[in-house]
């Protein structure tokens, strides 16, 4: 429950990256790729060391706690079975983006799509990040006795509505042109080209909150395999939609990618709902009264 320290460490990482990049830019003969690599590594190392320092108090408090009388020590196999699906989830998720880029290069209006998609994805990430961070919040605040289940769930509902509403206000108003043309530096033609794809992505932040809420419930219940399976299905759905769009649909690559992202995330949500309903019925609703 010391989340402010996480933000402090992140600020230190960004400062370390920026400071290292500036120093190497002015006082070294390294090329841009080398400067970028060293800056990223320096920032991460600085954050890791500072986080360890900030966590010293929390670690001491944890070690002083007495285990519950009915608790049993986990084996390494149990830890591995719990961890492996969660480790596969970001691995699968990160593999999506380079493959989407490959499909964009083969799609209709390839150059325009490759130009605008990073801008679109970056804007949606501003709002999706609120949902991504809620997964850890939900795990921490549900509580061992699950008394906070309904409150945490209701907050997730409002967070999803808020994030998608904010993105919709940009996508369906003149703010879209302001973002693309004035802030992002796209031409008027590319700005008009990007707007339909952004409108398709308007629902994406709400889906992100929902899937992170589902993952939090399953992780809290120590049922992690459906998380990685749903991510794999999401990736397969994205690639399938992109293939169909590239072969049969007369739409731009940017719109096709947006539809694929939303469709893939919807598939993940639907797939997770069954194990989530089971865990809610068994572990949350009954325990919370």
Coordinates of C-alpha atoms in Angstrom, one line a residue:
X1 CA 0.0 0.0 0.0
X2 CA 2.9 2.4 -0.7
X3 CA 2.0 3.2 -4.3
X4 CA 3.3 6.7 -4.3
X5 CA 6.8 5.3 -4.0
X6 CA 6.3 3.4 -7.3
X7 CA 5.5 6.7 -9.0
X8 CA 8.6 8.3 -7.5
X9 CA 10.8 5.5 -8.8
X10 CA 9.3 5.9 -12.3
X11 CA 10.1 9.6 -12.3
X12 CA 13.7 8.7 -11.3
X13 CA 13.8 6.3 -14.3
X14 CA 12.6 8.9 -16.7
X15 CA 15.1 11.5 -15.3
X16 CA 17.9 9.0 -15.5
X17 CA 17.1 8.2 -19.1
X18 CA 16.8 11.8 -20.1
X19 CA 19.9 12.8 -18.2
X20 CA 22.0 10.0 -19.6
X21 CA 20.8 10.7 -23.2
X22 CA 21.7 14.4 -22.9
X23 CA 25.1 13.8 -21.4
X24 CA 26.0 11.2 -24.1
X25 CA 24.6 13.4 -26.8
X26 CA 26.8 16.4 -25.8
X27 CA 29.9 14.6 -24.5
X28 CA 30.3 11.4 -26.5
X29 CA 30.8 10.3 -30.1
X30 CA 28.2 7.4 -29.8
X31 CA 25.5 7.1 -32.5
X32 CA 21.9 7.6 -31.8
X33 CA 21.1 3.9 -31.3
X34 CA 23.9 3.5 -28.8
X35 CA 22.8 6.6 -26.9
X36 CA 19.2 5.3 -26.8
X37 CA 20.2 1.9 -25.6
X38 CA 22.5 3.2 -22.8
X39 CA 19.9 5.7 -21.8
X40 CA 17.2 3.1 -21.4
X41 CA 19.4 0.7 -19.5
X42 CA 20.6 3.5 -17.2
X43 CA 17.1 4.5 -16.4
X44 CA 16.0 0.9 -15.6
X45 CA 19.0 0.2 -13.4
X46 CA 18.5 3.4 -11.5
X47 CA 14.9 2.6 -10.9
X48 CA 15.7 -0.9 -9.8
X49 CA 18.2 0.3 -7.2
X50 CA 16.0 3.1 -6.0
X51 CA 13.0 0.8 -5.8
X52 CA 15.0 -1.6 -3.7
X53 CA 15.8 1.2 -1.3
X54 CA 12.3 2.4 -1.1
X55 CA 11.0 -1.1 -0.5
X56 CA 13.3 -1.7 2.5
X57 CA 10.6 -0.7 5.0
X58 CA 7.9 -2.8 3.3
X59 CA 10.2 -5.8 3.1
X60 CA 11.0 -5.6 6.8
X61 CA 7.3 -5.3 7.7
X62 CA 6.5 -8.4 5.5
X63 CA 9.2 -10.5 7.1
X64 CA 7.9 -9.6 10.6
X65 CA 4.4 -10.9 9.9
X66 CA 3.5 -14.3 11.3
X67 CA 2.1 -16.8 8.8
X68 CA -1.6 -17.7 9.2
X69 CA -2.1 -20.9 11.3
X70 CA -3.8 -22.7 8.4
X71 CA -1.3 -21.6 5.7
X72 CA 1.1 -24.0 4.1
X73 CA 4.4 -23.4 2.3
X74 CA 4.2 -23.4 -1.5
X75 CA 6.5 -25.6 -3.5
X76 CA 8.6 -24.4 -6.4
X77 CA 6.3 -26.4 -8.7
X78 CA 3.3 -24.5 -7.4
X79 CA 5.0 -21.2 -7.9
X80 CA 6.0 -22.2 -11.4
X81 CA 2.5 -23.3 -12.4
X82 CA 1.1 -20.0 -11.1
X83 CA 3.8 -17.9 -12.7
X84 CA 4.2 -19.4 -16.1
X85 CA 0.9 -18.4 -17.6
X86 CA 1.4 -14.8 -16.3
X87 CA 4.9 -14.8 -17.9
X88 CA 3.5 -15.9 -21.2
X89 CA 0.9 -13.2 -21.2
X90 CA 3.1 -10.2 -21.8
X91 CA 5.3 -12.3 -24.2
X92 CA 2.3 -13.1 -26.4
X93 CA 1.0 -9.5 -26.0
X94 CA 4.2 -7.9 -27.1
X95 CA 4.5 -10.1 -30.1
X96 CA 1.3 -8.6 -31.5
X97 CA 2.7 -5.2 -32.3
X98 CA 5.6 -6.1 -34.7
X99 CA 3.3 -8.5 -36.5
X100 CA 0.6 -5.9 -36.8
X101 CA 3.2 -3.6 -38.3
X102 CA 4.0 -6.4 -40.9
X103 CA 0.4 -6.6 -41.8
X104 CA 0.1 -2.8 -42.2
X105 CA 3.0 -2.9 -44.6
X106 CA 1.0 -5.3 -46.8
X107 CA -2.4 -3.6 -46.4
X108 CA -4.2 -1.0 -48.4
X109 CA -2.8 2.5 -48.0
X110 CA 0.2 0.9 -46.4
X111 CA 2.4 4.0 -46.1
X112 CA -0.4 6.2 -44.7
X113 CA -1.4 3.4 -42.3
X114 CA 2.2 2.9 -41.0
X115 CA 2.4 6.7 -40.5
X116 CA -0.7 7.2 -38.5
X117 CA -1.0 3.9 -36.5
X118 CA 1.7 4.8 -33.9
X119 CA 0.0 8.1 -33.3
X120 CA -3.4 6.4 -32.9
X121 CA -2.0 3.7 -30.6
X122 CA -0.1 6.2 -28.6
X123 CA -3.3 8.3 -28.0
X124 CA -5.3 5.3 -27.0
X125 CA -2.6 4.1 -24.6
X126 CA -2.9 7.3 -22.6
X127 CA -6.4 6.1 -21.6
X128 CA -5.7 2.4 -21.6
X129 CA -2.9 2.9 -19.2
X130 CA -5.4 3.8 -16.5
X131 CA -7.0 0.4 -17.0
X132 CA -3.7 -1.5 -17.2
X133 CA -2.6 -0.1 -13.8
X134 CA -6.0 -1.1 -12.2
X135 CA -5.1 -4.8 -12.3
X136 CA -2.6 -4.4 -9.5
X137 CA -5.0 -2.1 -7.6
X138 CA -7.8 -4.6 -7.7
X139 CA -5.5 -7.4 -6.6
X140 CA -4.3 -5.4 -3.6
X141 CA -7.6 -3.9 -2.6
X142 CA -10.1 -6.8 -2.9
X143 CA -8.8 -8.0 0.4
X144 CA -8.2 -11.4 1.9
X145 CA -11.8 -11.5 3.2
X146 CA -13.1 -10.1 -0.1
X147 CA -15.1 -7.4 1.7
X148 CA -14.1 -4.8 -0.9
X149 CA -15.2 -6.8 -3.9
X150 CA -18.2 -4.8 -4.9
X151 CA -16.6 -1.5 -4.3
X152 CA -13.6 -2.4 -6.4
X153 CA -15.8 -3.8 -9.1
X154 CA -18.0 -0.7 -9.3
X155 CA -14.9 1.5 -9.5
X156 CA -13.8 -0.6 -12.5
X157 CA -17.1 0.0 -14.2
X158 CA -16.9 3.7 -13.7
X159 CA -13.2 3.8 -14.8
X160 CA -14.1 1.9 -18.0
X161 CA -16.9 4.3 -18.8
X162 CA -14.7 7.3 -18.0
X163 CA -11.7 6.3 -20.2
X164 CA -13.8 5.4 -23.2
X165 CA -15.9 8.5 -22.9
X166 CA -12.8 10.7 -22.8
X167 CA -11.4 9.0 -25.9
X168 CA -14.7 9.3 -27.7
X169 CA -14.8 13.0 -26.9
X170 CA -11.6 13.3 -28.8
X171 CA -12.4 10.9 -31.6
X172 CA -15.9 12.3 -32.5
X173 CA -15.2 16.0 -32.1
X174 CA -12.8 18.5 -33.6
X175 CA -10.4 17.6 -30.9
X176 CA -9.3 14.7 -33.1
X177 CA -8.0 17.1 -35.8
X178 CA -6.3 19.2 -33.0
X179 CA -4.5 16.1 -31.7
X180 CA -3.4 14.7 -35.0
X181 CA -2.6 17.9 -36.9
X182 CA -1.6 20.5 -34.3
X183 CA 0.0 18.3 -31.6
X184 CA 1.2 15.3 -33.5
X185 CA 2.3 17.2 -36.6
X186 CA 0.4 15.1 -39.1
X187 CA -0.7 16.7 -42.4
X188 CA -4.4 17.5 -42.9
X189 CA -4.7 14.5 -45.2
X190 CA -3.2 12.1 -42.7
X191 CA -5.3 13.6 -39.9
X192 CA -8.5 12.9 -41.9
X193 CA -7.2 9.4 -42.7
X194 CA -6.5 8.6 -39.0
X195 CA -9.8 9.8 -37.6
X196 CA -12.0 6.8 -38.6
X197 CA -9.5 4.4 -37.1
X198 CA -9.4 6.3 -33.9
X199 CA -13.2 6.2 -33.7
X200 CA -13.1 2.4 -34.0
X201 CA -10.7 2.4 -31.1
X202 CA -12.8 4.5 -28.8
X203 CA -14.2 1.5 -27.0
X204 CA -10.8 0.0 -26.5
X205 CA -10.0 1.6 -23.1
X206 CA -13.2 0.2 -21.6
X207 CA -12.3 -3.3 -22.8
X208 CA -8.9 -2.8 -21.3
X209 CA -10.3 -2.0 -17.9
X210 CA -12.7 -5.0 -18.2
X211 CA -10.0 -7.5 -19.1
X212 CA -7.6 -6.2 -16.4
X213 CA -10.4 -6.6 -13.8
X214 CA -11.1 -10.1 -15.0
X215 CA -7.4 -10.9 -14.8
X216 CA -7.2 -9.5 -11.3
X217 CA -10.0 -11.7 -10.0
X218 CA -8.4 -14.8 -11.5
X219 CA -4.9 -13.9 -10.2
X220 CA -6.3 -13.3 -6.8
X221 CA -8.0 -16.7 -6.9
X222 CA -4.7 -18.3 -8.2
X223 CA -6.2 -19.4 -11.5
X224 CA -3.8 -18.0 -14.0
X225 CA -3.9 -20.4 -17.0
X226 CA -7.1 -18.8 -18.5
X227 CA -5.2 -15.4 -18.6
X228 CA -2.5 -16.6 -21.0
X229 CA -5.0 -18.6 -23.0
X230 CA -7.2 -15.5 -23.5
X231 CA -4.2 -13.5 -24.6
X232 CA -3.3 -16.1 -27.1
X233 CA -6.8 -16.1 -28.5
X234 CA -6.7 -12.3 -28.6
X235 CA -3.5 -12.5 -30.7
X236 CA -5.0 -15.1 -33.0
X237 CA -8.1 -13.0 -33.4
X238 CA -6.1 -9.9 -34.3
X239 CA -4.1 -11.7 -36.9
X240 CA -7.1 -13.4 -38.4
X241 CA -9.0 -10.1 -38.7
X242 CA -6.0 -8.5 -40.3
X243 CA -5.6 -11.3 -42.8
X244 CA -9.3 -11.2 -43.8
X245 CA -9.2 -7.4 -44.1
X246 CA -6.1 -7.5 -46.2
X247 CA -7.5 -10.2 -48.5
X248 CA -11.2 -9.3 -48.8
X249 CA -12.2 -6.0 -47.2
X250 CA -11.8 -2.6 -49.1
X251 CA -10.7 -0.7 -46.0
X252 CA -7.4 0.9 -45.1
X253 CA -4.8 -0.9 -43.0
X254 CA -5.3 1.6 -40.1
X255 CA -9.0 0.9 -39.9
X256 CA -8.4 -2.9 -40.3
X257 CA -5.8 -2.8 -37.4
X258 CA -8.2 -0.9 -35.2
X259 CA -11.0 -3.3 -35.9
X260 CA -8.6 -6.2 -35.3
X261 CA -7.4 -4.8 -31.9
X262 CA -11.0 -4.3 -30.7
X263 CA -12.2 -7.7 -31.9
X264 CA -9.2 -9.5 -30.4
X265 CA -9.8 -7.8 -27.0
X266 CA -13.5 -8.6 -27.1
X267 CA -12.6 -12.3 -27.7
X268 CA -10.4 -12.2 -24.7
X269 CA -13.1 -10.7 -22.5
X270 CA -15.6 -13.3 -23.6
X271 CA -13.3 -16.2 -23.1
X272 CA -12.3 -15.0 -19.6
X273 CA -15.9 -14.4 -18.5
X274 CA -16.7 -18.1 -17.8
X275 CA -13.8 -18.8 -15.4
X276 CA -14.4 -15.3 -13.9
X277 CA -18.1 -16.1 -13.2
X278 CA -17.0 -19.4 -11.6
X279 CA -14.5 -17.7 -9.3
X280 CA -16.8 -14.9 -8.4
X281 CA -19.5 -17.4 -7.4
X282 CA -17.2 -19.5 -5.4
X283 CA -14.7 -17.1 -3.9
X284 CA -16.1 -13.6 -3.9
X285 CA -19.9 -13.4 -3.7
X286 CA -20.1 -16.0 -0.9
X287 CA -17.1 -14.7 1.0
X288 CA -18.3 -11.1 0.9
X289 CA -21.8 -12.0 2.0

